[in-house]
Short mmCIF file of C-alpha atoms and ligand atoms in Angstrom, two decimals:
data_model
loop_
_atom_site.label_atom_id
_atom_site.label_comp_id
_atom_site.label_asym_id
_atom_site.label_seq_id
_atom_site.Cartn_x
_atom_site.Cartn_y
_atom_site.Cartn_z
CA MET A 1 8.89 -1.29 -19.99
CA HIS A 2 10.96 -0.38 -22.89
CA ASP A 3 9.94 3.39 -22.69
CA PHE A 4 12.08 3.63 -19.28
CA HIS A 5 15.30 2.72 -20.86
CA TYR A 6 19.10 2.85 -20.40
CA SER A 7 21.17 4.74 -22.51
CA ASN A 8 24.97 5.66 -21.73
CA ASN A 9 24.08 4.47 -18.04
CA GLU A 10 21.57 6.79 -17.46
CA LEU A 11 17.75 6.36 -17.04
CA PHE A 12 15.21 7.65 -19.55
CA CYS A 13 11.60 8.03 -20.02
CA GLU A 14 11.15 8.14 -23.61
CA ASP A 15 13.57 11.03 -24.54
CA VAL A 16 14.09 12.86 -20.99
CA LEU A 17 16.44 11.79 -18.80
CA VAL A 18 15.33 11.14 -15.53
CA ALA A 19 17.77 12.95 -13.52
CA GLU A 20 16.34 16.21 -15.16
CA ILE A 21 13.15 15.84 -13.97
CA ALA A 22 14.47 15.00 -10.68
CA GLY A 23 16.60 18.31 -10.40
CA GLU A 24 13.46 20.32 -11.46
CA VAL A 25 10.62 18.58 -9.63
CA LYS A 26 12.94 17.37 -6.66
CA THR A 27 11.97 13.41 -5.48
CA PRO A 28 10.03 11.52 -5.05
CA PHE A 29 7.36 11.56 -7.98
CA TYR A 30 5.87 9.29 -9.95
CA LEU A 31 7.11 9.66 -13.36
CA TYR A 32 4.32 8.00 -16.53
CA SER A 33 5.23 7.80 -20.02
CA TYR A 34 2.62 8.72 -22.62
CA GLU A 35 3.66 6.49 -25.21
CA ALA A 36 3.61 3.45 -22.75
CA LEU A 37 0.35 4.26 -21.61
CA ARG A 38 -1.55 4.95 -25.17
CA ARG A 39 0.29 1.88 -26.06
CA HIS A 40 -0.57 0.08 -23.43
CA PHE A 41 -4.49 1.02 -23.76
CA ARG A 42 -4.40 0.51 -27.61
CA ALA A 43 -2.88 -2.85 -27.17
CA PHE A 44 -6.20 -4.31 -25.10
CA ASP A 45 -8.46 -2.55 -26.82
CA ASP A 46 -7.54 -3.87 -30.21
CA SER A 47 -7.43 -6.97 -29.17
CA PHE A 48 -11.06 -7.08 -28.78
CA LYS A 49 -11.57 -6.14 -32.45
CA GLY A 50 -14.41 -8.02 -33.98
CA VAL A 51 -16.75 -8.29 -31.03
CA GLY A 52 -18.65 -5.03 -29.92
CA HIS A 53 -17.15 -3.87 -26.55
CA LEU A 54 -16.55 -0.59 -24.39
CA THR A 55 -12.77 -0.35 -22.50
CA CYS A 56 -13.93 1.14 -19.01
CA PHE A 57 -10.29 1.97 -17.28
CA SER A 58 -10.65 1.25 -13.78
CA MET A 59 -10.12 4.29 -11.94
CA LYS A 60 -8.82 2.87 -8.69
CA SER A 61 -5.84 1.52 -10.10
CA ASN A 62 -5.09 5.26 -11.24
CA SER A 63 -7.56 8.09 -11.17
CA ASN A 64 -4.81 11.12 -12.76
CA VAL A 65 -7.09 13.20 -14.96
CA ALA A 66 -4.38 13.97 -17.61
CA VAL A 67 -3.88 9.82 -17.56
CA LEU A 68 -7.82 9.79 -17.94
CA ARG A 69 -8.04 12.05 -20.48
CA LEU A 70 -5.67 10.08 -22.77
CA PHE A 71 -7.73 7.34 -22.44
CA ALA A 72 -11.00 9.28 -23.20
CA ASN A 73 -9.04 10.75 -26.09
CA GLU A 74 -8.87 6.68 -27.28
CA GLY A 75 -12.81 6.05 -26.71
CA GLY A 76 -12.01 4.66 -23.32
CA GLY A 77 -14.76 4.75 -20.51
CA ALA A 78 -14.19 4.19 -16.78
CA ASP A 79 -15.13 1.99 -14.12
CA ILE A 80 -15.67 4.23 -11.01
CA VAL A 81 -16.56 2.71 -7.79
CA SER A 82 -17.06 6.45 -5.31
CA GLY A 83 -18.70 9.50 -6.61
CA GLY A 84 -15.21 11.51 -6.17
CA GLU A 85 -14.01 9.11 -9.08
CA LEU A 86 -17.01 9.94 -10.98
CA TYR A 87 -16.33 13.57 -10.58
CA ARG A 88 -12.68 13.13 -11.82
CA ALA A 89 -14.09 10.79 -14.83
CA LEU A 90 -16.34 13.63 -15.86
CA ARG A 91 -13.42 16.57 -15.17
CA ALA A 92 -10.97 14.15 -17.66
CA GLY A 93 -13.85 14.61 -20.27
CA ILE A 94 -15.15 10.86 -20.38
CA ASP A 95 -18.40 10.29 -21.32
CA PRO A 96 -20.97 9.54 -18.90
CA GLY A 97 -22.80 7.03 -21.45
CA LYS A 98 -19.33 4.90 -20.85
CA ILE A 99 -18.76 4.77 -17.10
CA VAL A 100 -20.20 1.96 -15.45
CA TYR A 101 -20.23 1.89 -11.26
CA SER A 102 -19.08 -0.68 -9.05
CA GLY A 103 -18.61 -1.55 -5.50
CA VAL A 104 -20.65 -2.84 -2.28
CA GLY A 105 -21.16 0.43 -0.75
CA LYS A 106 -22.65 2.97 -3.00
CA THR A 107 -24.19 5.69 -0.60
CA VAL A 108 -27.97 7.30 -2.14
CA GLU A 109 -25.69 10.72 -2.31
CA GLU A 110 -23.49 8.98 -4.92
CA LEU A 111 -25.98 7.30 -6.48
CA GLU A 112 -28.33 10.63 -6.91
CA TYR A 113 -25.43 11.78 -8.43
CA ALA A 114 -24.55 8.93 -11.06
CA VAL A 115 -28.27 8.65 -11.96
CA SER A 116 -28.31 12.56 -12.57
CA SER A 117 -25.24 12.13 -14.58
CA ASP A 118 -27.03 9.53 -16.52
CA ILE A 119 -24.21 7.14 -16.69
CA LEU A 120 -24.19 3.61 -18.62
CA MET A 121 -24.71 0.88 -16.22
CA PHE A 122 -24.99 0.71 -12.07
CA ASN A 123 -22.92 -2.75 -11.43
CA SER A 124 -25.35 -3.62 -8.29
CA GLU A 125 -24.41 -5.86 -5.47
CA SER A 126 -27.14 -6.47 -3.32
CA GLU A 127 -31.06 -6.25 -3.03
CA GLN A 128 -31.08 -3.40 -0.95
CA GLU A 129 -28.59 -1.72 -2.98
CA LEU A 130 -31.12 -2.36 -6.25
CA ILE A 131 -34.52 -1.23 -3.79
CA ALA A 132 -32.38 2.37 -2.85
CA LEU A 133 -31.36 2.64 -6.34
CA ASN A 134 -35.02 2.42 -7.94
CA ASP A 135 -35.98 4.92 -5.28
CA VAL A 136 -33.31 7.38 -5.99
CA ALA A 137 -34.24 7.00 -9.88
CA LYS A 138 -37.76 7.34 -9.20
CA ARG A 139 -37.24 10.19 -7.12
CA LEU A 140 -35.23 12.29 -10.00
CA ASN A 141 -37.63 10.89 -12.35
CA ARG A 142 -35.50 8.57 -14.26
CA LYS A 143 -34.43 5.26 -15.24
CA ALA A 144 -31.05 3.67 -14.11
CA ARG A 145 -29.59 0.49 -16.27
CA VAL A 146 -28.45 -1.61 -13.80
CA SER A 147 -26.56 -5.34 -14.41
CA ILE A 148 -25.89 -7.50 -10.89
CA ARG A 149 -22.41 -8.56 -9.78
CA VAL A 150 -22.52 -11.69 -9.86
CA ASN A 151 -20.03 -13.69 -7.84
CA PRO A 152 -19.16 -16.87 -9.85
CA ASP A 153 -16.98 -18.45 -7.00
CA VAL A 154 -14.04 -19.40 -8.69
CA ASP A 155 -10.31 -19.24 -7.44
CA PRO A 156 -8.61 -16.66 -9.53
CA GLN A 157 -5.14 -18.08 -7.84
CA THR A 158 -4.03 -14.90 -6.87
CA HIS A 159 -3.45 -12.89 -3.33
CA PRO A 160 -5.85 -13.58 -1.35
CA TYR A 161 -6.24 -9.63 -0.27
CA ILE A 162 -6.87 -9.12 -4.34
CA SER A 163 -9.15 -12.08 -5.17
CA THR A 164 -12.90 -11.12 -4.99
CA GLY A 165 -14.40 -13.82 -6.88
CA LEU A 166 -14.46 -16.43 -4.21
CA LYS A 167 -17.67 -17.20 -2.07
CA GLU A 168 -16.62 -15.90 1.07
CA ASN A 169 -15.33 -12.71 -0.42
CA LYS A 170 -17.86 -9.45 0.20
CA PHE A 171 -18.03 -8.97 -3.51
CA GLY A 172 -21.53 -9.44 -5.78
CA ILE A 173 -24.11 -11.98 -5.22
CA ASP A 174 -23.75 -15.71 -5.62
CA ILE A 175 -24.50 -16.70 -8.87
CA LYS A 176 -26.69 -19.53 -7.83
CA LYS A 177 -29.16 -16.97 -6.22
CA SER A 178 -28.57 -14.05 -8.99
CA PHE A 179 -31.65 -15.26 -11.11
CA GLU A 180 -33.82 -14.43 -7.85
CA GLN A 181 -32.05 -11.05 -7.67
CA TYR A 182 -33.08 -10.09 -11.53
CA ARG A 183 -36.47 -10.87 -11.10
CA VAL A 184 -36.30 -8.51 -8.27
CA ALA A 185 -34.81 -5.69 -10.68
CA ALA A 186 -36.82 -6.42 -13.19
CA GLY A 187 -40.04 -5.89 -11.28
CA LEU A 188 -38.76 -2.56 -10.05
CA GLY A 189 -40.17 0.56 -12.35
CA ASN A 190 -37.29 2.82 -12.33
CA LEU A 191 -34.59 0.31 -13.03
CA THR A 192 -33.95 -1.17 -16.89
CA VAL A 193 -32.00 -4.34 -16.14
CA THR A 194 -29.42 -4.42 -19.08
CA GLY A 195 -26.05 -6.50 -17.52
CA VAL A 196 -24.67 -9.23 -15.96
CA SER A 197 -20.83 -8.35 -14.43
CA CYS A 198 -18.18 -9.93 -12.45
CA HIS A 199 -14.67 -9.08 -11.23
CA ILE A 200 -12.80 -11.65 -9.61
CA GLY A 201 -9.70 -10.90 -8.73
CA SER A 202 -6.39 -8.66 -9.81
CA GLN A 203 -3.31 -9.44 -11.06
CA LEU A 204 -4.39 -12.82 -12.54
CA THR A 205 -1.47 -14.96 -14.22
CA ARG A 206 -3.95 -17.42 -16.13
CA VAL A 207 -6.75 -17.00 -18.29
CA SER A 208 -8.53 -20.22 -16.83
CA PRO A 209 -10.44 -18.35 -14.27
CA PHE A 210 -11.95 -16.10 -16.48
CA VAL A 211 -12.73 -18.59 -19.43
CA ASP A 212 -14.58 -20.38 -16.04
CA SER A 213 -16.52 -17.41 -14.88
CA LEU A 214 -17.50 -16.82 -18.33
CA ARG A 215 -18.90 -19.77 -18.82
CA LYS A 216 -20.94 -19.68 -15.43
CA ILE A 217 -22.21 -16.35 -16.88
CA LYS A 218 -23.30 -17.82 -20.42
CA ASP A 219 -25.50 -20.24 -18.65
CA LEU A 220 -27.28 -17.19 -16.58
CA ILE A 221 -27.80 -15.44 -19.31
CA ALA A 222 -29.65 -17.99 -21.34
CA GLY A 223 -31.68 -18.40 -18.42
CA LEU A 224 -32.73 -15.16 -17.77
CA LYS A 225 -33.42 -14.86 -21.61
CA ASP A 226 -35.75 -18.09 -21.04
CA ALA A 227 -37.58 -16.09 -18.38
CA GLY A 228 -37.80 -13.11 -20.62
CA ILE A 229 -34.87 -10.87 -19.10
CA ARG A 230 -32.48 -9.68 -21.81
CA ILE A 231 -29.44 -8.54 -21.14
CA ARG A 232 -27.45 -6.24 -23.52
CA TYR A 233 -23.99 -6.25 -21.86
CA LEU A 234 -21.54 -8.35 -20.21
CA ASP A 235 -19.31 -6.68 -18.52
CA MET A 236 -16.14 -9.16 -17.28
CA GLY A 237 -14.60 -6.90 -14.91
CA GLY A 238 -10.54 -6.45 -14.74
CA GLY A 239 -7.91 -8.54 -13.23
CA LEU A 240 -5.52 -9.11 -16.27
CA GLY A 241 -1.76 -9.60 -14.35
CA ILE A 242 1.10 -7.98 -15.32
CA THR A 243 5.01 -8.45 -14.73
CA TYR A 244 6.41 -7.38 -11.78
CA ASN A 245 8.97 -9.86 -11.33
CA GLU A 246 9.10 -13.06 -12.63
CA GLU A 247 5.34 -13.39 -13.30
CA LYS A 248 4.48 -14.28 -16.91
CA PRO A 249 0.62 -13.68 -17.46
CA PRO A 250 -1.54 -13.81 -20.80
CA LEU A 251 -0.77 -10.91 -23.13
CA PRO A 252 -4.20 -8.75 -23.62
CA VAL A 253 -4.18 -10.67 -26.97
CA GLU A 254 -4.24 -13.89 -25.54
CA TYR A 255 -6.84 -12.88 -22.93
CA ALA A 256 -9.28 -11.63 -25.50
CA GLU A 257 -8.75 -14.87 -27.91
CA ALA A 258 -9.73 -17.41 -24.68
CA ILE A 259 -12.73 -14.75 -24.51
CA LYS A 260 -13.64 -14.58 -27.54
CA LYS A 261 -13.37 -18.45 -28.04
CA GLU A 262 -15.96 -19.15 -25.13
CA LEU A 263 -18.43 -16.30 -26.17
CA GLY A 264 -18.66 -17.59 -29.59
CA ASN A 265 -20.97 -15.67 -31.39
CA THR A 266 -23.14 -13.09 -29.65
CA ASP A 267 -24.72 -10.11 -29.41
CA LEU A 268 -23.77 -8.85 -26.45
CA THR A 269 -21.49 -5.93 -25.96
CA LEU A 270 -18.52 -6.84 -23.77
CA ILE A 271 -17.44 -4.33 -21.02
CA LEU A 272 -13.55 -5.06 -19.97
CA GLU A 273 -12.54 -2.90 -16.91
CA PRO A 274 -8.57 -3.49 -16.98
CA GLY A 275 -6.80 -1.26 -14.66
CA ARG A 276 -3.56 -2.63 -13.87
CA VAL A 277 -2.45 -4.23 -17.47
CA ILE A 278 -2.83 -0.57 -18.46
CA VAL A 279 -0.77 1.33 -16.45
CA GLY A 280 0.93 -0.63 -13.87
CA ASN A 281 3.99 -0.86 -16.16
CA ALA A 282 3.96 2.57 -17.79
CA CYS A 283 5.36 4.31 -14.33
CA ILE A 284 7.83 4.59 -12.06
CA LEU A 285 8.68 5.89 -8.81
CA VAL A 286 11.66 8.22 -8.57
CA ALA A 287 13.25 8.33 -4.74
CA LYS A 288 17.07 9.42 -3.47
CA VAL A 289 19.04 7.76 -1.18
CA LEU A 290 19.12 9.92 2.08
CA TYR A 291 21.12 7.80 3.80
CA THR A 292 22.69 4.11 3.68
CA LYS A 293 23.79 2.15 6.92
CA SER A 294 24.70 -1.59 8.12
CA THR A 295 23.42 -3.45 10.97
CA GLY A 296 25.43 -6.32 11.32
CA ASP A 297 24.68 -8.56 8.51
CA LYS A 298 21.66 -6.21 6.79
CA ASN A 299 22.06 -2.98 5.07
CA PHE A 300 19.79 -0.53 4.78
CA ILE A 301 19.17 1.91 1.90
CA ILE A 302 17.04 4.91 3.53
CA VAL A 303 15.18 6.75 0.56
CA ASP A 304 12.96 9.65 0.50
CA ALA A 305 10.03 7.52 -0.88
CA ALA A 306 7.95 5.34 1.78
CA MET A 307 4.84 3.04 2.42
CA ASN A 308 2.86 6.40 2.35
CA ASP A 309 3.62 7.02 -1.24
CA LEU A 310 3.96 3.58 -2.52
CA MET A 311 1.99 1.05 -0.02
CA ARG A 312 1.94 -2.04 -2.28
CA PRO A 313 5.33 -3.69 -0.49
CA SER A 314 4.02 -3.05 2.77
CA LEU A 315 0.16 -3.76 2.32
CA TYR A 316 0.57 -7.07 0.29
CA GLY A 317 4.65 -7.95 0.55
CA SER A 318 4.34 -6.82 -3.43
CA TYR A 319 7.63 -7.21 -5.39
CA HIS A 320 8.79 -4.03 -7.31
CA GLY A 321 11.75 -3.94 -9.61
CA ILE A 322 14.33 -1.62 -7.66
CA ARG A 323 16.88 0.25 -10.63
CA ALA A 324 19.57 2.71 -10.04
CA VAL A 325 18.72 6.17 -12.15
CA LYS A 326 22.27 6.32 -12.87
CA ALA A 327 24.27 2.80 -13.37
CA LYS A 328 27.32 3.03 -11.61
CA GLY A 329 28.32 -0.70 -11.52
CA GLY A 330 30.05 -2.31 -8.82
CA GLN A 331 30.04 -5.11 -6.18
CA ARG A 332 26.42 -5.50 -5.82
CA ILE A 333 25.01 -5.67 -2.25
CA LYS A 334 21.96 -7.47 -0.36
CA ALA A 335 20.01 -4.28 1.28
CA ASP A 336 16.57 -3.41 2.23
CA ILE A 337 15.10 -0.38 0.40
CA VAL A 338 13.30 1.52 3.20
CA GLY A 339 11.35 4.67 3.80
CA PRO A 340 11.50 7.43 6.69
CA ILE A 341 8.11 6.11 7.89
CA CYS A 342 8.39 5.47 11.98
CA GLU A 343 6.86 1.69 10.98
CA SER A 344 8.87 -1.31 10.63
CA GLY A 345 6.28 -2.40 7.55
CA ASP A 346 7.57 0.40 5.98
CA PHE A 347 9.70 -0.82 3.01
CA LEU A 348 10.08 -0.58 -0.49
CA ALA A 349 12.04 -3.67 -1.17
CA LYS A 350 13.31 -6.54 1.17
CA GLU A 351 16.65 -8.75 0.89
CA ARG A 352 17.40 -7.08 -2.70
CA ASP A 353 20.46 -7.88 -4.49
CA ILE A 354 21.29 -4.57 -5.73
CA GLU A 355 24.30 -2.38 -6.88
CA PRO A 356 25.38 -0.07 -4.35
CA LEU A 357 23.97 3.49 -3.55
CA ASP A 358 25.27 6.29 -1.95
CA ARG A 359 23.69 9.38 -0.55
CA GLY A 360 22.25 11.83 -3.13
CA ASP A 361 21.78 9.05 -5.75
CA LEU A 362 18.54 8.66 -7.26
CA LEU A 363 16.62 5.19 -7.85
CA ALA A 364 13.32 4.01 -9.41
CA VAL A 365 10.67 1.62 -8.12
CA MET A 366 9.54 0.20 -11.35
CA SER A 367 6.01 -1.12 -12.35
CA ALA A 368 4.45 1.77 -10.13
CA GLY A 369 1.49 2.74 -12.11
CA ALA A 370 -1.42 0.84 -10.39
CA TYR A 371 -2.86 1.31 -6.87
CA GLY A 372 0.56 3.65 -6.42
CA PHE A 373 -0.43 7.02 -6.10
CA THR A 374 -4.13 6.23 -5.72
CA MET A 375 -3.24 4.18 -2.50
CA SER A 376 -0.69 7.02 -1.32
CA SER A 377 -1.79 9.15 1.86
CA THR A 378 -0.32 11.60 3.74
CA TYR A 379 0.87 9.57 6.84
CA ASN A 380 3.81 10.80 9.27
CA SER A 381 2.43 14.17 7.87
CA ARG A 382 4.30 13.83 4.35
CA PRO A 383 2.77 15.98 1.75
CA ARG A 384 1.81 13.69 -1.28
CA VAL A 385 4.40 13.44 -4.17
CA ALA A 386 4.36 15.12 -7.57
CA GLU A 387 3.21 13.41 -10.88
CA VAL A 388 4.93 14.13 -14.03
CA MET A 389 4.24 12.54 -17.64
CA VAL A 390 6.69 12.36 -20.19
CA LYS A 391 5.93 12.77 -24.04
CA GLY A 392 8.96 12.14 -26.42
CA ASN A 393 11.47 15.04 -25.10
CA ILE A 394 8.61 17.29 -23.29
CA TYR A 395 7.37 16.37 -19.95
CA SER A 396 5.00 18.27 -17.50
CA VAL A 397 3.63 18.34 -14.05
CA ILE A 398 0.27 16.70 -14.15
CA ARG A 399 -0.14 16.75 -10.30
CA LYS A 400 1.75 19.27 -8.15
CA ARG A 401 3.59 18.07 -4.88
CA GLU A 402 1.63 18.67 -1.96
CA THR A 403 2.68 21.71 0.33
CA TYR A 404 2.58 21.65 4.34
CA GLU A 405 -0.63 24.24 3.76
CA ASP A 406 -2.38 21.13 1.82
CA LEU A 407 -1.71 18.99 4.81
CA VAL A 408 -3.41 21.36 7.43
CA ARG A 409 -6.35 22.30 4.86
CA GLY A 410 -9.91 21.72 6.41
CA GLU A 411 -8.62 21.27 9.70
CA GLU A 412 -9.64 24.00 12.47
CA ILE A 413 -9.18 24.67 16.10
CA PRO A 414 -12.60 25.30 18.06
CA ASP A 415 -13.20 28.14 20.45
CA PHE A 416 -13.91 25.39 23.33
CA ILE A 417 -10.15 24.16 23.22
C1 PLP B 1 -10.27 -2.92 -9.11
C2 PLP B 1 -11.01 -3.75 -10.12
C3 PLP B 1 -11.17 -3.44 -11.10
C4 PLP B 1 -9.65 -3.28 -11.94
O1 PLP B 1 -8.47 -4.53 -11.36
P1 PLP B 1 -7.57 -4.68 -12.32
O2 PLP B 1 -6.61 -6.03 -11.74
O3 PLP B 1 -6.88 -3.40 -11.85
O4 PLP B 1 -7.45 -4.79 -13.56
C5 PLP B 1 -12.28 -3.81 -12.25
N1 PLP B 1 -13.02 -4.07 -11.93
C6 PLP B 1 -13.40 -3.76 -10.89
C7 PLP B 1 -14.96 -4.09 -10.00
C8 PLP B 1 -12.46 -3.63 -9.76
O5 PLP B 1 -12.74 -3.78 -8.19
#
């Protein structure tokens, strides 16, 4: 995370003091580095030079319109999983011809919105969805381009909650049965079969599961060709991992080389749906210490950010680095970093070896750009925090901190109470 660096023991994001931003926007807030976002996008996208490809950023990892605009400017598309994400993508200026739509439960209204928007491709996850999509396209007098999301049944060797490519997961259609589904799709008049897609899981730290699923998909595409069904797009999904602690995931270029090698010479266009690998390490969550206390042999550092702001530690037991915004040195202690929420599961870090922090000190929760703000909620009626982006020596709020009025917007007390 070299766009977040120390100078004279003070943490900077690019050329701006993190403490200065905290002074103005107050805490907590998510802080993005423009330079890191752009560099990560380019590093990924450039790795696939030499094969026809489209990088469709996975919006569920981060959907702020400013972040999306940055990727749109780089030629990126989007992988969406809801009508709301489609709305955000279009608002950000992403070309609908570069949007792919995944997810097991697309509603009829969402299908209508996406068909009318003429998106590139629907990654369909069931026979009923294919039929519903065909009906919608027929009613709108359009043709919808589809791929079938196949479940290749490979073990991504990641956390079970973020593994999606095993037979027991709800996602996709068993690759062995997908041939039959392709026949169904090809027989539906308002669908154009154009792709095969898969997404086997997230935070993968090895390339072999990707290569294994690609091998199975290549066989499927060859079989389809023999049956007269021509595939143009091969969507490999996302899932490449990042370093939160000591993981050593492959670099994007290693991932790309492995895929290109297995793919060989081809006229297929690759679609990639990276999320975490682009945004994860381009952002930190800045919080302030409210109180510290010790109970017996345990130390607690109570901060103003909580599980509603960053859910990953509570949800998956995920590791996020914790750094002092102003490094003071001194005797390190072991402590739990916890938030104000009334749940024992509300923690950002456990049993962490950390330099001593006092009331009012700022700390940074590292690697917070993916599944950070997007998973946040207002639980305990805590307004959602601000998001800020730095570029060089300037910064800008890219999402205002919510207010108490925002919390109750839309709520009504009916007459009968
Ligand atoms: C979540 C998801 C992604 C992105 O996963 P990352 O691990 O963040 O790269 C891509 N495609 C689909 C279909 C997804 O559900």
